[in-house]
Amino acid sequence: MGFLVWLRGNKGPTAQLRLMDPRSSIDWKVMQENVIQIVTLAEHERGYSLDQAVAAHPCPAT
């Protein structure tokens, strides 16, 4: 996975791991409103699980 995406959810921030940059997706215009932060993972972080990525890159203050 190449990107950790922090999104605004109904009950607080949620995180997703994405292989491709979400800014290049078809639904970016809709998704953009809910994005808090997009973190590009370093090469050594690309094999991280979601829990590991969140621990390495916590959600910024919203």
Tab-separated table of C-alpha atoms in Angstrom:
chain	number	residue	atom	x	y	z
A	1	MET	CA	0.000	0.000	0.000
A	2	GLY	CA	1.281	3.445	-0.849
A	3	PHE	CA	-1.004	5.912	0.930
A	4	LEU	CA	-2.658	6.306	4.306
A	5	VAL	CA	-5.802	8.413	3.957
A	6	TRP	CA	-7.478	10.048	6.946
A	7	LEU	CA	-11.177	10.792	6.365
A	8	ARG	CA	-13.918	12.495	8.362
A	9	GLY	CA	-16.452	9.860	9.395
A	10	ASN	CA	-19.826	10.084	11.123
A	11	LYS	CA	-18.297	9.028	14.446
A	12	GLY	CA	-14.864	10.595	14.055
A	13	PRO	CA	-11.805	10.173	11.840
A	14	THR	CA	-11.296	6.944	9.915
A	15	ALA	CA	-8.227	5.648	8.119
A	16	GLN	CA	-7.776	3.737	4.864
A	17	LEU	CA	-4.771	2.225	3.162
A	18	ARG	CA	-4.734	2.858	-0.578
A	19	LEU	CA	-2.470	1.411	-3.227
A	20	MET	CA	-2.950	4.363	-5.574
A	21	ASP	CA	-3.098	8.073	-4.826
A	22	PRO	CA	-6.777	8.880	-4.144
A	23	ARG	CA	-6.376	12.251	-5.878
A	24	SER	CA	-6.150	10.358	-9.167
A	25	SER	CA	-9.415	8.434	-8.664
A	26	ILE	CA	-12.641	9.150	-10.513
A	27	ASP	CA	-14.539	9.986	-7.309
A	28	TRP	CA	-11.905	12.438	-5.982
A	29	LYS	CA	-14.257	15.443	-6.220
A	30	VAL	CA	-16.740	13.768	-3.855
A	31	MET	CA	-14.087	12.257	-1.602
A	32	GLN	CA	-12.128	15.516	-1.303
A	33	GLU	CA	-14.723	17.056	1.023
A	34	ASN	CA	-14.080	14.380	3.659
A	35	VAL	CA	-10.295	14.079	3.446
A	36	ILE	CA	-8.357	15.239	6.481
A	37	GLN	CA	-4.903	14.197	5.287
A	38	ILE	CA	-3.190	11.979	2.719
A	39	VAL	CA	0.117	10.496	3.865
A	40	THR	CA	2.483	9.070	1.260
A	41	LEU	CA	4.092	6.049	2.891
A	42	ALA	CA	7.860	5.691	2.676
A	43	GLU	CA	9.257	2.644	0.870
A	44	HIS	CA	9.954	0.791	4.138
A	45	GLU	CA	6.350	1.465	5.318
A	46	ARG	CA	4.623	0.043	2.258
A	47	GLY	CA	4.143	-3.387	3.826
A	48	TYR	CA	2.547	-1.977	6.971
A	49	SER	CA	-0.851	-3.124	8.172
A	50	LEU	CA	-3.464	-0.449	8.834
A	51	ASP	CA	-2.677	-0.544	12.570
A	52	GLN	CA	1.044	-0.041	11.947
A	53	ALA	CA	0.439	2.829	9.529
A	54	VAL	CA	-1.927	4.570	11.964
A	55	ALA	CA	0.614	4.171	14.792
A	56	ALA	CA	3.339	5.694	12.588
A	57	HIS	CA	1.125	8.513	11.274
A	58	PRO	CA	-1.621	9.410	13.783
A	59	CYS	CA	-4.535	11.537	12.700
A	60	PRO	CA	-3.768	15.251	12.802
A	61	ALA	CA	-5.959	17.441	15.002
A	62	THR	CA	-9.243	18.191	13.274
